[in-house]
Every structure is written in structure tokens, then in C-alpha cells.
Coordinates of C-alpha atoms and ligand atoms in Angstrom, one line a residue:
M9 CA 8.4 2.8 7.8
K10 CA 7.9 5.7 10.1
I11 CA 4.7 7.7 10.0
L12 CA 3.9 10.9 11.8
L13 CA 0.2 11.3 12.5
L14 CA -1.1 14.7 13.4
G15 CA -4.5 15.2 15.0
K16 CA -4.6 11.7 16.6
D17 CA -7.7 12.3 18.7
G18 CA -10.1 13.6 16.1
Q19 CA -12.7 11.4 14.4
V20 CA -10.5 10.5 11.5
G21 CA -7.2 10.6 13.5
W22 CA -8.6 8.1 16.0
E23 CA -9.4 5.6 13.3
L24 CA -6.1 6.3 11.6
Q25 CA -4.2 5.3 14.8
R26 CA -5.8 1.8 14.4
A27 CA -5.6 1.5 10.6
L28 CA -2.0 2.8 10.2
A29 CA -0.6 0.5 12.9
V30 CA -0.1 -2.3 10.5
T31 CA 2.0 -0.2 8.1
G32 CA 4.8 0.8 10.4
E33 CA 5.9 2.8 13.4
V34 CA 3.3 5.4 14.1
V35 CA 4.2 8.6 16.0
A36 CA 0.9 10.1 16.9
L37 CA 0.6 13.7 18.1
S38 CA -2.2 15.9 19.2
R39 CA -2.5 19.6 20.1
D40 CA -1.1 18.9 23.6
P41 CA 2.5 17.7 24.1
V42 CA 2.9 13.9 23.9
A43 CA 5.8 11.8 25.2
T44 CA 7.2 9.8 22.3
A45 CA 10.3 7.8 21.5
Y46 CA 11.7 11.0 20.1
G47 CA 11.1 13.1 23.3
T48 CA 8.0 15.2 24.2
L49 CA 6.6 16.6 21.0
S50 CA 3.8 19.0 20.3
G51 CA 1.5 18.7 17.3
D52 CA -0.2 22.1 17.9
L53 CA -0.8 23.4 14.5
T54 CA -1.0 27.0 15.7
N55 CA 2.7 26.8 16.7
L56 CA 4.2 26.6 13.3
E57 CA 7.9 26.5 14.4
A58 CA 7.2 23.8 16.9
L59 CA 5.4 21.9 14.2
R60 CA 8.4 22.2 11.9
E61 CA 10.6 21.1 14.7
A62 CA 8.5 18.0 15.5
I63 CA 8.6 16.9 11.8
R64 CA 12.4 17.4 11.7
T65 CA 12.8 15.5 15.0
V66 CA 10.8 12.5 13.9
S67 CA 11.9 12.6 10.3
P68 CA 9.1 10.4 9.0
Q69 CA 8.6 8.8 5.5
V70 CA 4.9 9.6 5.7
I71 CA 3.1 12.5 7.4
V72 CA -0.6 12.1 7.9
N73 CA -2.5 15.2 8.8
A74 CA -5.9 14.5 10.4
A75 CA -5.8 17.7 12.5
A76 CA -8.0 20.6 11.3
Y77 CA -10.0 23.6 12.5
T78 CA -13.5 22.0 11.8
S79 CA -15.9 24.4 13.5
V80 CA -17.5 25.7 10.3
D81 CA -19.6 28.4 11.8
K82 CA -16.9 29.7 14.2
A83 CA -14.4 29.9 11.4
E84 CA -16.4 33.0 10.1
S85 CA -15.3 34.9 13.3
E86 CA -12.1 33.1 14.2
R87 CA -10.6 33.7 10.7
E88 CA -6.9 34.0 11.7
L89 CA -6.9 30.9 13.8
A90 CA -8.8 28.8 11.2
F91 CA -6.4 30.0 8.4
K92 CA -3.3 29.2 10.5
I93 CA -4.5 25.6 11.3
N94 CA -6.1 24.7 7.9
A95 CA -3.7 26.5 5.6
S96 CA -0.5 27.8 7.1
A97 CA 0.2 24.6 9.0
C98 CA -0.3 22.6 5.8
K99 CA 2.4 24.8 4.1
I100 CA 4.9 23.9 6.8
M101 CA 4.0 20.2 6.5
A102 CA 4.4 20.3 2.8
E103 CA 7.7 22.1 2.9
E104 CA 9.1 19.6 5.4
A105 CA 7.6 16.6 3.5
H106 CA 9.4 17.9 0.3
R107 CA 12.6 18.3 2.2
L108 CA 12.4 14.8 3.6
D109 CA 11.1 13.3 0.3
A110 CA 8.2 12.1 2.5
M111 CA 4.6 11.5 1.5
L112 CA 2.0 13.9 2.9
V113 CA -1.5 12.6 3.4
H114 CA -4.2 15.3 4.0
Y115 CA -8.0 15.6 4.1
S116 CA -10.1 18.3 2.6
T117 CA -13.8 18.9 1.9
D118 CA -16.5 19.3 -0.7
Y119 CA -16.9 22.8 0.8
V120 CA -14.2 23.9 -1.7
F121 CA -17.0 23.8 -4.2
S122 CA -19.9 26.3 -4.7
G123 CA -22.6 23.7 -3.9
K124 CA -24.5 24.7 -7.0
G125 CA -26.3 22.2 -9.3
E126 CA -27.0 18.6 -8.8
R127 CA -24.0 16.9 -10.4
A128 CA -21.5 15.1 -8.3
W129 CA -18.2 17.2 -8.1
A130 CA -15.2 15.8 -9.9
E131 CA -11.6 16.6 -8.9
V132 CA -11.1 18.8 -12.0
D133 CA -14.2 21.0 -11.3
E134 CA -13.9 24.6 -10.6
V135 CA -13.6 25.5 -6.9
A136 CA -15.5 28.3 -5.3
P137 CA -16.0 28.0 -1.5
V138 CA -19.2 29.4 0.0
N139 CA -17.7 29.9 3.5
Y140 CA -14.5 30.8 5.2
Y141 CA -13.8 27.3 6.4
G142 CA -13.9 26.2 2.7
E143 CA -11.5 29.0 1.8
T144 CA -9.0 27.9 4.4
K145 CA -9.2 24.2 3.4
L146 CA -8.7 25.2 -0.3
Q147 CA -5.6 27.3 0.5
G148 CA -4.2 24.3 2.5
E149 CA -4.7 22.1 -0.6
R150 CA -3.1 24.7 -2.8
W151 CA 0.0 25.0 -0.7
I152 CA 0.4 21.3 -0.6
T153 CA 0.1 20.8 -4.3
A154 CA 2.3 23.8 -5.1
S155 CA 5.1 22.6 -2.8
G156 CA 6.1 19.7 -5.0
C157 CA 5.9 17.2 -2.2
K158 CA 4.5 13.7 -2.8
H159 CA 0.9 13.9 -1.5
L160 CA -2.5 12.3 -1.3
I161 CA -5.4 14.7 -0.6
F162 CA -8.8 13.2 0.1
R163 CA -11.8 15.5 -0.2
T164 CA -14.7 14.1 1.7
S165 CA -18.0 15.1 3.2
W166 CA -20.3 14.7 6.2
V167 CA -17.8 12.8 8.4
Y168 CA -19.1 10.8 11.4
A169 CA -17.4 8.3 13.8
A170 CA -18.7 5.9 16.3
R171 CA -16.6 7.7 19.0
G172 CA -17.8 11.1 20.2
N173 CA -20.8 13.0 19.0
N174 CA -22.2 12.9 15.6
F175 CA -25.4 13.9 13.7
A176 CA -27.0 10.5 14.0
K177 CA -26.5 10.4 17.8
T178 CA -27.9 13.9 18.1
M179 CA -31.0 12.8 16.2
L180 CA -31.4 9.8 18.5
R181 CA -31.1 12.0 21.5
L182 CA -33.6 14.5 20.2
A183 CA -36.0 11.7 19.1
R184 CA -36.1 10.5 22.7
Q185 CA -36.9 13.9 24.0
R186 CA -39.2 15.6 21.4
Q187 CA -42.3 14.8 19.4
T188 CA -41.3 16.8 16.4
L189 CA -38.0 17.2 14.7
S190 CA -37.2 19.7 11.9
V191 CA -34.4 18.6 9.7
I192 CA -32.9 20.2 6.5
A193 CA -34.0 18.4 3.4
D194 CA -32.4 20.5 0.6
Q195 CA -28.7 19.8 1.3
I196 CA -27.6 16.6 -0.4
G197 CA -24.4 14.7 0.4
V198 CA -23.0 11.4 1.6
P199 CA -22.4 10.5 5.3
T200 CA -18.8 9.2 5.4
G201 CA -17.5 7.0 8.2
A202 CA -14.1 7.9 9.7
E203 CA -13.4 4.2 9.7
L204 CA -13.8 4.0 5.9
L205 CA -11.6 7.1 5.4
A206 CA -8.8 5.5 7.5
D207 CA -9.0 2.1 5.8
V208 CA -8.9 3.6 2.3
T209 CA -6.1 5.9 3.4
V210 CA -3.9 2.9 4.3
H211 CA -4.7 1.1 1.1
A212 CA -4.1 4.1 -1.1
L213 CA -1.0 5.1 0.8
Q214 CA 0.6 1.7 0.3
K215 CA -0.1 1.8 -3.4
A216 CA 1.1 5.5 -3.8
L217 CA 4.3 4.8 -2.0
Q218 CA 5.1 2.2 -4.7
D219 CA 3.8 4.3 -7.6
T220 CA 4.1 8.0 -7.0
Q221 CA 2.1 8.6 -10.3
L222 CA -0.9 7.9 -8.0
C223 CA -0.3 11.0 -5.9
G224 CA -2.9 13.7 -6.2
I225 CA -6.3 14.9 -5.1
Y226 CA -9.1 12.3 -4.8
H227 CA -12.8 12.5 -3.8
L228 CA -13.7 9.9 -1.2
A229 CA -17.2 9.1 0.1
P230 CA -19.3 6.0 0.2
A231 CA -21.8 5.2 -2.6
G232 CA -25.3 6.8 -2.8
E233 CA -26.6 10.1 -1.6
T234 CA -29.0 11.5 0.9
S235 CA -30.3 14.6 2.6
W236 CA -29.9 15.4 6.3
H237 CA -33.7 14.8 6.6
E238 CA -33.5 11.4 4.9
Y239 CA -30.4 10.5 7.0
A240 CA -32.3 11.4 10.2
R241 CA -35.3 9.3 9.1
Y242 CA -33.0 6.4 8.4
V243 CA -31.4 6.6 11.9
I244 CA -34.7 7.0 13.7
E245 CA -36.3 4.1 11.8
F246 CA -33.4 1.9 12.5
A247 CA -33.5 2.7 16.2
R248 CA -37.3 2.0 16.3
I249 CA -37.0 -1.3 14.5
N250 CA -34.3 -2.2 17.1
G251 CA -36.6 -1.6 20.0
E252 CA -35.6 2.0 21.1
R253 CA -38.4 3.9 22.8
L254 CA -38.7 7.2 21.0
E255 CA -41.0 10.1 21.6
V256 CA -40.7 11.5 18.1
K257 CA -43.9 11.4 15.9
A258 CA -42.9 13.7 13.0
I259 CA -39.7 14.5 11.2
T260 CA -40.4 17.6 9.3
P261 CA -38.4 18.6 6.3
I262 CA -37.2 22.2 6.2
V263 CA -35.1 24.2 3.7
T264 CA -31.7 25.7 4.5
T265 CA -33.1 29.2 4.6
E266 CA -35.3 28.3 7.5
Y267 CA -32.2 27.4 9.6
P268 CA -29.8 30.4 9.3
T269 CA -26.2 29.8 10.4
P270 CA -23.1 32.1 10.5
A271 CA -21.5 30.1 7.7
S272 CA -23.3 29.3 4.4
R273 CA -23.6 25.6 3.6
P274 CA -23.5 24.2 0.1
L275 CA -26.7 22.5 -1.1
N276 CA -24.8 20.1 -3.3
S277 CA -22.1 18.1 -1.5
R278 CA -22.1 15.1 -3.8
L279 CA -18.6 13.9 -4.7
N280 CA -17.8 11.9 -7.8
T281 CA -15.5 9.1 -6.6
K282 CA -14.7 7.4 -9.9
K283 CA -11.0 8.6 -9.8
V284 CA -10.3 7.0 -6.4
R285 CA -12.1 3.8 -7.3
D286 CA -10.3 3.4 -10.5
A287 CA -6.8 4.4 -9.3
F288 CA -6.9 2.1 -6.2
S289 CA -9.2 -0.7 -7.5
L290 CA -11.7 0.1 -4.7
H291 CA -15.3 -0.9 -4.1
L292 CA -17.0 1.8 -2.0
P293 CA -20.0 0.5 0.0
D294 CA -23.2 2.4 0.2
W295 CA -23.5 5.0 3.0
Q296 CA -26.1 3.0 4.9
S297 CA -23.7 0.2 5.7
G298 CA -21.3 2.4 7.6
V299 CA -24.1 4.3 9.4
T300 CA -25.8 1.0 10.4
R301 CA -22.5 -0.3 12.0
M302 CA -22.1 2.9 13.9
L303 CA -25.7 2.8 15.0
M304 CA -25.4 -0.8 16.2
E305 CA -22.5 0.3 18.4
A306 CA -24.3 3.4 19.6
L307 CA -27.4 1.3 20.5
N308 CA -25.3 -1.6 21.9
K309 CA -26.9 -4.1 19.4
Ligands
NDP429 P1 -12.4 16.5 14.1 O1 -12.9 17.9 14.4 O2 -13.0 15.3 14.7 O3 -10.8 16.4 14.4 C1 -9.9 17.4 14.2 C2 -8.8 17.3 15.1 O4 -7.9 18.4 14.9 C3 -9.2 17.3 16.6 O5 -8.6 16.3 17.3 C4 -8.7 18.6 17.1 O6 -8.4 18.7 18.4 C5 -7.5 18.8 16.2 N1 -7.1 20.2 16.2 C6 -7.8 21.3 16.2 N2 -7.0 22.4 16.3 C7 -5.8 21.9 16.4 C8 -4.5 22.5 16.6 N3 -4.4 23.9 16.7 N4 -3.4 21.7 16.7 C9 -3.5 20.4 16.6 N5 -4.7 19.8 16.5 C10 -5.8 20.5 16.4 O7 -12.4 16.4 12.5 P2 -12.5 15.2 11.5 O8 -11.8 14.0 12.0 O9 -14.0 15.0 11.3 O10 -11.8 15.8 10.2 C11 -10.7 15.2 9.6 C12 -10.4 15.9 8.3 O11 -11.6 15.8 7.5 C13 -10.2 17.4 8.5 O12 -9.2 17.8 7.6 C14 -11.5 18.0 8.0 O13 -11.4 19.3 7.5 C15 -12.0 17.0 7.0 N6 -13.4 17.0 6.8 C16 -14.2 16.8 7.8 C17 -15.6 16.8 7.6 C18 -16.6 16.6 8.8 O14 -17.8 16.5 8.5 N7 -16.1 16.5 10.0 C19 -16.2 16.9 6.3 C20 -15.2 17.1 5.2 C21 -13.9 17.1 5.5 P3 -9.4 19.1 19.5 O15 -10.4 18.1 19.6 O16 -8.5 19.3 20.7 O17 -9.9 20.4 19.1

């Protein structure tokens, strides 16, 4: 099987390079041109014709799109660019997947929902994005589902990876420098490891290729829920127990309105994962286990 992976160097893309390797030949592209067995190819999602050309050249059975415009605040001002990458490029991928009878795997976000209430969002719930990033991701989903191509779309939340920067590492850095940290306590969600997303993708992909009835949109996040404030406390407590010398004495909970950002954030990012667990016979671990693994790597334990 031949798989075209777009966005190979992002948090999820990097883990997918590892996880997809056992399923077949992976042609992994990034924004910059990459030398492949099919020539030098560009996976730049702002160049829609080059994207179409790259897909036609590789002619894969599976396209996995881990590339996205993910700067939520900047998307408010860079609207055209965000829309092109998160929506228009998905339309091209979907058209080409349909033409090739290939499976398109894509990632979306809980930001397609309004963030109201306290119930975990189900796949069938009404969408109503609170920011422009959410709008672009929703349009990407819509173009994929409307195209008629075989697809798996995983909506997830609060993604972190061991590689690169993430919220937990930022909290550790600040905890070494400051005595007090103020962290938002009224946004509730689930930190989701890129590793888990990649592993579940491979498992689900293999099943959906055998049974296309399994195609569709799924919510995917670990079990449990937390706030950014509780998440920060968990990280700092773990570091302290493991011998890190930290300056921080107080982690103060604040509300979203005390920390204004260009893009609004949903207060309720909970995702109901029953559909993905049932469809693919999955057990999703609690969020702490993935965060603990990432922290052990970050702290060299
Ligand atoms: P990252 O920001 O880590 O990775 C996105 C990748 O897309 C980067 O490698 C980036 O490259 C690449 N990219 C950006 N613009 C282009 C472009 N024009 N052409 C080609 N590649 C481009 O995101 P994640 O891995 O965290 O996200 C994976 C998916 O999960 C996305 O669909 C995202 O919307 C979704 N998601 C993410 C969440 C999160 O908290 N991060 C939450 C919910 C959903 P470069 O580094 O060069 O910019």
C-alpha cells in the first residue's frame, strides 16, 4: 500500500511518520520541496495546483493530511491564508482522493462547536465555531464529506507532542522562573498526545480500508477531562515529585475573560468518544498517562 502523508513535520505528522511505517510505503511531504522516489515534490498547501500534481504523481491508496494552519489567534487576521490551507487544500485532496478511489484521513477540532454547556460533544451535535480557525476547519470537513471520497476525519483537542514546544513544557519553564503563575481554569478539555492520535489513526485506517462502512467523522481524545489550570498543576506537581527545582509557589486560577486573545476560545472542549471506541474496539487511556510519558521524556526520567 502507498500512503501520501502531508504535514510530516508537525506534532501529529511526525508521529504519523513512525506509526504509518508498518502499513506500507509512506511518501512524506512538508511545505518545502522533498526529494522522493517520485521526484522532488512539494506539499505546500497554499499552492493548490502543485498539491493536486503531487497527489497525481504519487497516486496513493491513502492520503493522510496532518498539515494545517494551526495559529488560532493569527487566523483572525490571516483569514485568506488560513482558509486556503484548512479548507481549500482539503477540497483538492478530497477531489483527488475520490478520483483515485483513495482513503483520505484528516484531523479537525472541537473548535467546530460553540463551546457552550458542559456536555461532551457528540459527532451529530450542531456545529457553531467561535473563531475563524474553527470556521476554516469546519469548511475543510464539509468539503471532504461532500466530495464522496472515502474518509476518516478525527476531531480532537488540546494536542501536545514530546517533540517541540507544548503547554506542559511552557508551564515547566515558567515554573522555574516565576513564583506565581496565572492559568485559565474555566476552559475544560482533554490533552491529547500526538502519539495516541497516530496510533489510533493506523488502527482505524486498517479497519476502514477493509470495511468502508466505518468511514466518517469521529471524536478522538483520551479519557477524562481537565482545565488548563489543573493540567498545569499536574505537570508542576509531577516535576516537583521527580526532583525538579522550581521557583513557583502559587498557581492561580483565572477566568478566560481575564486573558483576552484575538480569537475567542470555547469553554467546553469535551469530546464524546463513544463512536470511535465502539467502531474500532478501542480502549482510550486517561489523559494523565500520555502526559506523564511526555513529561518523563521532557525531564529525562
Ligand atoms: P502543527 O501546527 O504541529 O503542525 C501543522 C503542520 O502543518 C506543520 O508542520 C506546519 O508546517 C504545516 N503547515 C502549515 N502550513 C502549511 C502549508 N502551507 N503547507 C504545508 N504544510 C503546512 O499541528 P498539529 O500536529 O498539532 O495538528 C494536526 C491536526 O490536528 C491539524 O489538522 C489541526 O488542525 C488539528 N488539531 C490540532 C490541535 C492542537 O491543539 N494543536 C487541536 C485540535 C485539532 P510549519 O511548521 O512549517 O508551519
